[in-house]
Amino acid sequence: MNTNAAMLKSLGISQEVIDFGENVCKELEKRFKEIDETAEYNQLKVIKAMQEAKVSEACLLGTTGYGYNDIGREKLEEVYANIFHTEDALVRPQITCGTHALALALMSNLRPGDELLSPVGKPYDTLEEVIGIRPSKGSLAEYGITYSQVDLLEDGSFDYENIKKAINERTKLVTIQRSKGYQTRKTLSVTQIGELISFIKGIKPEIICMVDNCYGEFVERIEPTDVGADMVVGSLIKNPGGGLAPIGGYIVGKKECVENAAFRLTSPGLGKEVGASLGILPQFYQGLFLAPTVTASALKGAILAANLYERCGFAVLPNGSESRHDIIQSITFGNPEGVIAFCQGIQAAAPVDSYVTPEPWDMPGYDAQVIMAAGAFVSGSSIELSADGPIKPPYAVFFQGGLTWPHAKFGILKTVQNMVSRGLIDLKAIQ
Ligand SMILES: *Cc1c(COP(=O)(O)O)cnc(C)c1O
């Protein structure tokens, strides 16, 4: 029989796991409809931005060498600026990853003697070396740029009193990480980010407010630049690349901030004028075009995982019913076995490298062993169905992506199946 259940069974999912999944999916119909409506809005926003920039077939051709007069590159940057409602944008394959984009934004807009402030607690792991929280060659600390941090309060809200105290005459730039990254705090909504920016600008209007937007693009109808951010930064192998961009990062914002970043990326004096796009522009454009619906698929997957694992008694963040501001789902297993079983389940559901068994390893830039599951078309792409977890307490897995909803759903069922088969979940005790 050509039923979905028969196909799932042929891929190793038991009837009991299929039923568990279907029951939960039924309850999520209303939320999934809301996600589809947001995706429609953002799809139209992207089309409008492309139309307004008059994207033409010629934009899909690339340049070589210096890349002067690369109209495809220039139009793409105009499209990004239109989407984010900013003065300017830098969208380049020469920006190698999200960390690079963030490092570029920071290093180009800060000068010796300046201070960087994070009012939302510890930043993403790889930024610790960029800032110099963990010593590293070429860090901001080596250049005499100091760092100060104010943690979120117990309940996840901003510690306004201490943020105010932390702002001094040297505070030049504030970095706000939207997504929780590898932490078990809440992801910030764009509205919350706007409130924080207003507060900071109220104290010192000239502070540059930068948002690390990784995993947040197209989840809501507005972006941080719509609520006062001067600069927003992200990776193209996450949401805005739509799964097609094979490399790249973006910086959007005020003209001066973007120009500083461009002068640092290429060279003082050259800035945005150079940087051949080679043959990469079709994937950048088409990936951006697909990004709103791809992000919606990933969101549905995250919500399904939250609801399934919540029912199994695990702590999940966000929980099964709260609103979403990024595509990351964390599930806390409390032991390495759960993290490993989950990641191996995601890998086993992949279109590429499904027969490979991932194991924890010492990944550069991270302070504990990490297990990563990704059978991706683009290596390391985390808009594709992927999961990773540092092997350290509280033993939480961070799960994200899914280019299509059917794949996200299958991957999650595969993780549940893995947990059931290894005795880490007893579905009979739950249903
Ligand atoms: C992924 C991520 C980064 C770094 O991006 P890479 O492409 O992995 O270097 C930075 N901040 C956050 C919140 C992220 O999720």
GROMACS .gro file of C-alpha atoms and ligand atoms in nm:
model
  446
    1MET     CA    1   0.000   0.000   0.000
    2ASN     CA    2   0.123   0.347  -0.084
    3THR     CA    3   0.047   0.497   0.253
    4ASN     CA    4   0.269   0.734   0.445
    5ALA     CA    5   0.272   0.493   0.737
    6ALA     CA    6   0.394   0.208   0.515
    7MET     CA    7   0.671   0.428   0.383
    8LEU     CA    8   0.770   0.536   0.735
    9LYS     CA    9   0.777   0.169   0.842
   10SER     CA   10   1.002   0.085   0.549
   11LEU     CA   11   1.234   0.354   0.687
   12GLY     CA   12   1.245   0.192   1.030
   13ILE     CA   13   0.969   0.374   1.222
   14SER     CA   14   0.738   0.151   1.427
   15GLN     CA   15   0.359   0.183   1.432
   16GLU     CA   16   0.368   0.297   1.795
   17VAL     CA   17   0.603   0.586   1.710
   18ILE     CA   18   0.398   0.675   1.399
   19ASP     CA   19   0.079   0.693   1.608
   20PHE     CA   20   0.249   0.904   1.874
   21GLY     CA   21   0.366   1.147   1.605
   22GLU     CA   22   0.031   1.167   1.428
   23ASN     CA   23  -0.162   1.233   1.747
   24VAL     CA   24   0.062   1.525   1.835
   25CYS     CA   25   0.063   1.662   1.477
   26LYS     CA   26  -0.318   1.678   1.481
   27GLU     CA   27  -0.311   1.900   1.787
   28LEU     CA   28  -0.066   2.136   1.621
   29GLU     CA   29  -0.273   2.215   1.310
   30LYS     CA   30  -0.375   2.562   1.425
   31ARG     CA   31  -0.018   2.666   1.507
   32PHE     CA   32   0.108   2.531   1.180
   33LYS     CA   33  -0.148   2.742   0.999
   34GLU     CA   34  -0.018   3.055   1.173
   35ILE     CA   35   0.337   2.964   1.070
   36ASP     CA   36   0.222   2.925   0.709
   37GLU     CA   37   0.063   3.270   0.724
   38THR     CA   38   0.388   3.427   0.848
   39ALA     CA   39   0.575   3.243   0.572
   40GLU     CA   40   0.333   3.387   0.316
   41TYR     CA   41   0.393   3.738   0.449
   42ASN     CA   42   0.770   3.697   0.439
   43GLN     CA   43   0.760   3.534   0.096
   44LEU     CA   44   0.580   3.840  -0.036
   45LYS     CA   45   0.826   4.067   0.143
   46VAL     CA   46   1.116   3.895  -0.037
   47ILE     CA   47   0.944   3.912  -0.377
   48LYS     CA   48   0.866   4.280  -0.323
   49ALA     CA   49   1.227   4.349  -0.231
   50MET     CA   50   1.349   4.174  -0.545
   51GLN     CA   51   1.100   4.356  -0.765
   52GLU     CA   52   1.185   4.694  -0.615
   53ALA     CA   53   1.554   4.633  -0.680
   54LYS     CA   54   1.466   4.533  -1.038
   55VAL     CA   55   1.650   4.203  -1.020
   56SER     CA   56   1.713   4.085  -1.374
   57GLU     CA   57   1.850   3.775  -1.540
   58ALA     CA   58   2.184   3.951  -1.577
   59CYS     CA   59   2.207   3.968  -1.196
   60LEU     CA   60   2.250   3.593  -1.186
   61LEU     CA   61   2.576   3.604  -1.378
   62GLY     CA   62   2.894   3.634  -1.178
   63THR     CA   63   3.220   3.823  -1.205
   64THR     CA   64   3.581   3.711  -1.167
   65GLY     CA   65   3.903   3.883  -1.065
   66TYR     CA   66   3.849   4.210  -0.882
   67GLY     CA   67   3.476   4.195  -0.937
   68TYR     CA   68   3.431   4.563  -1.020
   69ASN     CA   69   3.079   4.654  -1.131
   70ASP     CA   70   2.927   4.325  -1.023
   71ILE     CA   71   2.564   4.424  -1.070
   72GLY     CA   72   2.435   4.093  -0.936
   73ARG     CA   73   2.626   4.142  -0.613
   74GLU     CA   74   2.515   4.504  -0.585
   75LYS     CA   75   2.149   4.422  -0.649
   76LEU     CA   76   2.158   4.137  -0.400
   77GLU     CA   77   2.286   4.377  -0.137
   78GLU     CA   78   2.007   4.616  -0.232
   79VAL     CA   79   1.754   4.333  -0.192
   80TYR     CA   80   1.886   4.255   0.158
   81ALA     CA   81   1.869   4.625   0.247
   82ASN     CA   82   1.507   4.634   0.123
   83ILE     CA   83   1.408   4.329   0.327
   84PHE     CA   84   1.570   4.456   0.645
   85HIS     CA   85   1.473   4.819   0.580
   86THR     CA   86   1.830   4.941   0.615
   87GLU     CA   87   2.050   5.196   0.443
   88ASP     CA   88   2.301   4.940   0.325
   89ALA     CA   89   2.403   4.574   0.321
   90LEU     CA   90   2.710   4.359   0.276
   91VAL     CA   91   2.627   4.006   0.150
   92ARG     CA   92   2.932   3.813   0.042
   93PRO     CA   93   3.070   3.465  -0.017
   94GLN     CA   94   3.400   3.605   0.117
   95ILE     CA   95   3.235   3.614   0.460
   96THR     CA   96   3.304   3.252   0.547
   97CYS     CA   97   3.054   3.188   0.828
   98GLY     CA   98   2.845   3.349   1.099
   99THR     CA   99   3.135   3.389   1.340
  100HIS     CA  100   3.333   3.563   1.067
  101ALA     CA  101   3.044   3.800   0.993
  102LEU     CA  102   3.013   3.888   1.361
  103ALA     CA  103   3.389   3.927   1.407
  104LEU     CA  104   3.396   4.151   1.102
  105ALA     CA  105   3.112   4.368   1.228
  106LEU     CA  106   3.277   4.405   1.570
  107MET     CA  107   3.637   4.453   1.463
  108SER     CA  108   3.551   4.708   1.198
  109ASN     CA  109   3.327   4.921   1.416
  110LEU     CA  110   3.536   4.919   1.734
  111ARG     CA  111   3.865   5.101   1.789
  112PRO     CA  112   4.132   5.063   2.058
  113GLY     CA  113   4.005   5.205   2.385
  114ASP     CA  114   3.642   5.133   2.307
  115GLU     CA  115   3.428   4.901   2.514
  116LEU     CA  116   3.189   4.633   2.392
  117LEU     CA  117   2.890   4.547   2.609
  118SER     CA  118   2.671   4.237   2.600
  119PRO     CA  119   2.357   4.311   2.803
  120VAL     CA  120   2.214   3.964   2.738
  121GLY     CA  121   2.474   3.744   2.907
  122LYS     CA  122   2.745   3.531   2.760
  123PRO     CA  123   2.763   3.539   2.382
  124TYR     CA  124   2.782   3.240   2.148
  125ASP     CA  125   3.080   3.011   2.221
  126THR     CA  126   3.286   3.100   1.914
  127LEU     CA  127   3.262   3.471   1.997
  128GLU     CA  128   3.449   3.418   2.323
  129GLU     CA  129   3.774   3.400   2.127
  130VAL     CA  130   3.675   3.688   1.901
  131ILE     CA  131   3.618   3.909   2.204
  132GLY     CA  132   3.906   3.762   2.403
  133ILE     CA  133   3.699   3.620   2.690
  134ARG     CA  134   3.908   3.314   2.610
  135PRO     CA  135   4.248   3.441   2.494
  136SER     CA  136   4.310   3.415   2.121
  137LYS     CA  137   4.536   3.562   1.855
  138GLY     CA  138   4.392   3.878   1.709
  139SER     CA  139   4.105   3.904   1.956
  140LEU     CA  140   3.945   4.239   2.037
  141ALA     CA  141   4.121   4.222   2.374
  142GLU     CA  142   4.461   4.213   2.200
  143TYR     CA  143   4.372   4.542   2.031
  144GLY     CA  144   4.283   4.706   2.360
  145ILE     CA  145   3.906   4.679   2.321
  146THR     CA  146   3.752   4.588   2.653
  147TYR     CA  147   3.440   4.385   2.716
  148SER     CA  148   3.170   4.404   2.974
  149GLN     CA  149   2.873   4.179   3.027
  150VAL     CA  150   2.545   4.197   3.212
  151ASP     CA  151   2.362   3.869   3.256
  152LEU     CA  152   1.990   3.826   3.213
  153LEU     CA  153   1.792   3.805   3.534
  154GLU     CA  154   1.678   3.471   3.672
  155ASP     CA  155   1.344   3.495   3.487
  156GLY     CA  156   1.512   3.577   3.155
  157SER     CA  157   1.434   3.949   3.161
  158PHE     CA  158   1.685   4.232   3.115
  159ASP     CA  159   1.876   4.358   3.418
  160TYR     CA  160   1.810   4.725   3.335
  161GLU     CA  161   1.966   4.856   3.652
  162ASN     CA  162   2.302   4.690   3.590
  163ILE     CA  163   2.290   4.761   3.216
  164LYS     CA  164   2.262   5.129   3.301
  165LYS     CA  165   2.557   5.101   3.538
  166ALA     CA  166   2.764   4.917   3.275
  167ILE     CA  167   2.727   5.188   3.013
  168ASN     CA  168   3.018   5.430   3.037
  169GLU     CA  169   3.196   5.690   2.824
  170ARG     CA  170   3.391   5.416   2.644
  171THR     CA  171   3.088   5.199   2.557
  172LYS     CA  172   3.079   5.212   2.179
  173LEU     CA  173   2.887   4.904   2.072
  174VAL     CA  174   2.628   4.678   2.229
  175THR     CA  175   2.592   4.321   2.103
  176ILE     CA  176   2.256   4.153   2.144
  177GLN     CA  177   2.226   3.786   2.062
  178ARG     CA  178   1.871   3.709   1.955
  179SER     CA  179   1.892   3.332   1.969
  180LYS     CA  180   1.984   3.133   2.276
  181GLY     CA  181   2.264   2.951   2.091
  182TYR     CA  182   2.405   2.675   2.313
  183GLN     CA  183   2.242   2.808   2.626
  184THR     CA  184   1.928   2.722   2.814
  185ARG     CA  185   1.791   3.075   2.826
  186LYS     CA  186   1.500   3.202   2.623
  187THR     CA  187   1.542   3.340   2.275
  188LEU     CA  188   1.458   3.711   2.257
  189SER     CA  189   1.162   3.827   2.055
  190VAL     CA  190   1.216   4.115   1.814
  191THR     CA  191   0.987   4.327   2.032
  192GLN     CA  192   1.199   4.257   2.341
  193ILE     CA  193   1.512   4.348   2.144
  194GLY     CA  194   1.342   4.675   2.050
  195GLU     CA  195   1.270   4.753   2.414
  196LEU     CA  196   1.631   4.689   2.508
  197ILE     CA  197   1.759   4.908   2.225
  198SER     CA  198   1.527   5.194   2.326
  199PHE     CA  199   1.652   5.171   2.682
  200ILE     CA  200   2.017   5.177   2.575
  201LYS     CA  201   1.967   5.463   2.328
  202GLY     CA  202   1.784   5.652   2.601
  203ILE     CA  203   2.104   5.644   2.806
  204LYS     CA  204   2.355   5.699   2.525
  205PRO     CA  205   2.206   5.755   2.179
  206GLU     CA  206   2.532   5.716   1.985
  207ILE     CA  207   2.590   5.355   2.093
  208ILE     CA  208   2.586   5.117   1.799
  209CYS     CA  209   2.331   4.845   1.870
  210MET     CA  210   2.423   4.524   1.688
  211VAL     CA  211   2.209   4.212   1.680
  212ASP     CA  212   2.340   3.862   1.618
  213ASN     CA  213   2.040   3.746   1.414
  214CYS     CA  214   2.157   3.386   1.356
  215TYR     CA  215   1.857   3.150   1.326
  216GLY     CA  216   1.607   3.432   1.367
  217GLU     CA  217   1.552   3.552   1.010
  218PHE     CA  218   1.194   3.519   0.878
  219VAL     CA  219   1.062   3.362   1.198
  220GLU     CA  220   0.866   3.679   1.269
  221ARG     CA  221   0.723   3.943   1.035
  222ILE     CA  222   0.972   4.202   1.155
  223GLU     CA  223   1.348   4.192   1.198
  224PRO     CA  224   1.565   4.367   1.459
  225THR     CA  225   1.641   4.651   1.215
  226ASP     CA  226   1.268   4.733   1.227
  227VAL     CA  227   1.298   4.809   1.599
  228GLY     CA  228   1.608   5.026   1.605
  229ALA     CA  229   1.910   4.797   1.555
  230ASP     CA  230   2.194   4.979   1.378
  231MET     CA  231   2.349   4.661   1.249
  232VAL     CA  232   2.218   4.306   1.207
  233VAL     CA  233   2.443   4.012   1.130
  234GLY     CA  234   2.388   3.653   1.024
  235SER     CA  235   2.502   3.346   0.835
  236LEU     CA  236   2.387   3.234   0.491
  237ILE     CA  237   2.413   2.867   0.581
  238LYS     CA  238   2.132   2.932   0.825
  239ASN     CA  239   1.785   3.078   0.753
  240PRO     CA  240   1.846   3.344   0.484
  241GLY     CA  241   2.041   3.111   0.256
  242GLY     CA  242   1.733   2.891   0.226
  243GLY     CA  243   1.952   2.582   0.215
  244LEU     CA  244   2.094   2.672  -0.124
  245ALA     CA  245   2.369   2.919  -0.031
  246PRO     CA  246   2.685   2.708   0.006
  247ILE     CA  247   2.875   2.974   0.206
  248GLY     CA  248   2.841   3.335   0.312
  249GLY     CA  249   2.733   3.589   0.566
  250TYR     CA  250   2.552   3.921   0.575
  251ILE     CA  251   2.570   4.251   0.759
  252VAL     CA  252   2.284   4.497   0.715
  253GLY     CA  253   2.235   4.834   0.878
  254LYS     CA  254   2.344   5.195   0.886
  255LYS     CA  255   2.560   5.302   0.594
  256GLU     CA  256   2.856   5.385   0.815
  257CYS     CA  257   2.850   5.051   1.000
  258VAL     CA  258   2.830   4.854   0.675
  259GLU     CA  259   3.102   5.062   0.515
  260ASN     CA  260   3.334   5.001   0.810
  261ALA     CA  261   3.272   4.627   0.771
  262ALA     CA  262   3.338   4.640   0.397
  263PHE     CA  263   3.665   4.828   0.446
  264ARG     CA  264   3.773   4.561   0.691
  265LEU     CA  265   3.658   4.267   0.476
  266THR     CA  266   3.846   4.382   0.166
  267SER     CA  267   4.070   4.680   0.232
  268PRO     CA  268   4.057   5.043   0.340
  269GLY     CA  269   3.969   5.237   0.028
  270LEU     CA  270   3.832   4.938  -0.164
  271GLY     CA  271   3.537   4.842   0.056
  272LYS     CA  272   3.233   4.714  -0.130
  273GLU     CA  273   3.377   4.788  -0.475
  274VAL     CA  274   3.570   4.461  -0.498
  275GLY     CA  275   3.488   4.099  -0.426
  276ALA     CA  276   3.403   3.885  -0.727
  277SER     CA  277   3.087   3.682  -0.680
  278LEU     CA  278   3.219   3.404  -0.907
  279GLY     CA  279   2.928   3.174  -0.991
  280ILE     CA  280   2.749   3.187  -0.659
  281LEU     CA  281   2.475   3.445  -0.709
  282PRO     CA  282   2.198   3.212  -0.835
  283GLN     CA  283   2.216   3.017  -0.508
  284PHE     CA  284   2.217   3.337  -0.302
  285TYR     CA  285   1.913   3.477  -0.481
  286GLN     CA  286   1.718   3.153  -0.505
  287GLY     CA  287   1.805   3.056  -0.149
  288LEU     CA  288   1.679   3.392  -0.022
  289PHE     CA  289   1.363   3.343  -0.227
  290LEU     CA  290   1.302   3.003  -0.063
  291ALA     CA  291   1.410   3.113   0.286
  292PRO     CA  292   1.065   3.207   0.426
  293THR     CA  293   0.908   2.866   0.351
  294VAL     CA  294   1.221   2.676   0.447
  295THR     CA  295   1.224   2.862   0.780
  296ALA     CA  296   0.857   2.767   0.826
  297SER     CA  297   0.939   2.398   0.774
  298ALA     CA  298   1.215   2.420   1.030
  299LEU     CA  299   0.983   2.594   1.276
  300LYS     CA  300   0.718   2.325   1.243
  301GLY     CA  301   0.983   2.062   1.308
  302ALA     CA  302   1.101   2.245   1.619
  303ILE     CA  303   0.745   2.269   1.751
  304LEU     CA  304   0.676   1.902   1.683
  305ALA     CA  305   0.995   1.801   1.864
  306ALA     CA  306   0.907   2.021   2.161
  307ASN     CA  307   0.564   1.865   2.192
  308LEU     CA  308   0.677   1.504   2.149
  309TYR     CA  309   0.964   1.529   2.397
  310GLU     CA  310   0.764   1.733   2.644
  311ARG     CA  311   0.518   1.449   2.655
  312CYS     CA  312   0.803   1.208   2.718
  313GLY     CA  313   0.890   1.407   3.031
  314PHE     CA  314   1.200   1.594   2.914
  315ALA     CA  315   1.262   1.964   2.970
  316VAL     CA  316   1.223   2.141   2.637
  317LEU     CA  317   1.299   2.502   2.549
  318PRO     CA  318   1.092   2.667   2.414
  319ASN     CA  319   0.811   2.458   2.562
  320GLY     CA  320   0.544   2.300   2.344
  321SER     CA  321   0.309   2.596   2.344
  322GLU     CA  322   0.509   2.919   2.370
  323SER     CA  323   0.569   3.156   2.081
  324ARG     CA  324   0.880   3.121   1.867
  325HIS     CA  325   1.155   3.368   1.787
  326ASP     CA  326   1.415   3.141   1.630
  327ILE     CA  327   1.425   2.790   1.482
  328ILE     CA  328   1.630   2.627   1.758
  329GLN     CA  329   1.479   2.369   1.986
  330SER     CA  330   1.664   2.248   2.288
  331ILE     CA  331   1.582   1.929   2.470
  332THR     CA  332   1.754   1.848   2.797
  333PHE     CA  333   1.826   1.480   2.845
  334GLY     CA  334   2.038   1.501   3.161
  335ASN     CA  335   2.280   1.236   3.031
  336PRO     CA  336   2.512   1.188   2.734
  337GLU     CA  337   2.320   0.881   2.609
  338GLY     CA  338   2.010   1.087   2.527
  339VAL     CA  339   2.212   1.353   2.341
  340ILE     CA  340   2.393   1.084   2.142
  341ALA     CA  341   2.076   0.882   2.062
  342PHE     CA  342   1.899   1.196   1.943
  343CYS     CA  343   2.182   1.313   1.719
  344GLN     CA  344   2.230   0.967   1.574
  345GLY     CA  345   1.857   0.958   1.494
  346ILE     CA  346   1.876   1.287   1.303
  347GLN     CA  347   2.175   1.158   1.109
  348ALA     CA  348   1.997   0.832   1.024
  349ALA     CA  349   1.712   1.033   0.867
  350ALA     CA  350   1.939   1.233   0.636
  351PRO     CA  351   1.943   1.222   0.257
  352VAL     CA  352   2.325   1.233   0.260
  353ASP     CA  353   2.552   1.026   0.488
  354SER     CA  354   2.260   0.852   0.656
  355TYR     CA  355   2.474   0.541   0.717
  356VAL     CA  356   2.734   0.736   0.916
  357THR     CA  357   2.718   0.727   1.297
  358PRO     CA  358   2.822   1.060   1.450
  359GLU     CA  359   3.028   1.058   1.772
  360PRO     CA  360   3.135   1.339   2.009
  361TRP     CA  361   3.461   1.516   1.908
  362ASP     CA  362   3.681   1.814   1.999
  363MET     CA  363   3.553   2.083   1.768
  364PRO     CA  364   3.763   2.398   1.719
  365GLY     CA  365   3.618   2.700   1.896
  366TYR     CA  366   3.423   2.503   2.158
  367ASP     CA  367   3.533   2.427   2.515
  368ALA     CA  368   3.375   2.080   2.547
  369GLN     CA  369   3.332   1.784   2.314
  370VAL     CA  370   3.044   1.829   2.072
  371ILE     CA  371   2.836   1.575   1.882
  372MET     CA  372   2.694   1.695   1.553
  373ALA     CA  373   2.445   1.531   1.324
  374ALA     CA  374   2.399   1.661   0.975
  375GLY     CA  375   2.353   1.471   0.655
  376ALA     CA  376   2.357   1.795   0.467
  377PHE     CA  377   2.396   1.892   0.103
  378VAL     CA  378   2.597   2.191   0.227
  379SER     CA  379   2.855   2.082   0.482
  380GLY     CA  380   2.773   2.207   0.830
  381SER     CA  381   2.458   2.382   0.713
  382SER     CA  382   2.223   2.416   1.005
  383ILE     CA  383   1.917   2.529   0.812
  384GLU     CA  384   1.922   2.169   0.695
  385LEU     CA  385   1.795   1.917   0.949
  386SER     CA  386   2.070   1.902   1.207
  387ALA     CA  387   2.134   1.857   1.575
  388ASP     CA  388   2.425   1.920   1.799
  389GLY     CA  389   2.502   1.912   2.163
  390PRO     CA  390   2.802   1.980   2.381
  391ILE     CA  391   2.881   1.680   2.598
  392LYS     CA  392   2.857   1.865   2.926
  393PRO     CA  393   2.580   1.919   3.182
  394PRO     CA  394   2.287   1.966   3.152
  395TYR     CA  395   2.331   1.743   2.845
  396ALA     CA  396   2.101   1.936   2.620
  397VAL     CA  397   2.068   1.882   2.250
  398PHE     CA  398   2.012   2.173   2.015
  399PHE     CA  399   1.807   2.079   1.717
  400GLN     CA  400   1.730   2.292   1.414
  401GLY     CA  401   1.649   2.305   1.049
  402GLY     CA  402   1.469   2.099   0.792
  403LEU     CA  403   1.448   2.217   0.432
  404THR     CA  404   1.106   2.055   0.403
  405TRP     CA  405   0.845   1.976   0.666
  406PRO     CA  406   0.819   1.605   0.570
  407HIS     CA  407   1.191   1.564   0.627
  408ALA     CA  408   1.184   1.750   0.959
  409LYS     CA  409   0.895   1.529   1.075
  410PHE     CA  410   1.066   1.208   0.964
  411GLY     CA  411   1.390   1.309   1.137
  412ILE     CA  412   1.215   1.372   1.466
  413LEU     CA  413   1.027   1.044   1.447
  414LYS     CA  414   1.363   0.875   1.385
  415THR     CA  415   1.505   1.028   1.704
  416VAL     CA  416   1.204   0.909   1.902
  417GLN     CA  417   1.242   0.564   1.749
  418ASN     CA  418   1.610   0.561   1.851
  419MET     CA  419   1.525   0.661   2.206
  420VAL     CA  420   1.254   0.391   2.225
  421SER     CA  421   1.482   0.122   2.083
  422ARG     CA  422   1.757   0.208   2.332
  423GLY     CA  423   1.522   0.203   2.630
  424LEU     CA  424   1.552   0.578   2.693
  425ILE     CA  425   1.179   0.637   2.635
  426ASP     CA  426   0.892   0.403   2.718
  427LEU     CA  427   0.597   0.509   2.502
  428LYS     CA  428   0.362   0.264   2.673
  429ALA     CA  429   0.408   0.453   2.995
  430ILE     CA  430   0.319   0.781   2.821
  431GLN     CA  431   0.021   0.708   2.600
  432LIG     C1  432   2.560   2.982   1.444
  432LIG     C2  433   2.572   3.098   1.531
  432LIG     C3  434   2.685   3.180   1.528
  432LIG     C4  435   2.809   3.147   1.450
  432LIG     O1  436   2.787   3.106   1.321
  432LIG     P1  437   2.886   3.004   1.248
  432LIG     O2  438   2.838   3.009   1.109
  432LIG     O3  439   2.868   2.871   1.313
  432LIG     O4  440   3.025   3.054   1.264
  432LIG     C5  441   2.684   3.291   1.608
  432LIG     N1  442   2.580   3.321   1.687
  432LIG     C6  443   2.472   3.242   1.694
  432LIG     C7  444   2.359   3.280   1.785
  432LIG     C8  445   2.463   3.130   1.616
  432LIG     O5  446   2.355   3.053   1.622
   0.00000   0.00000   0.00000
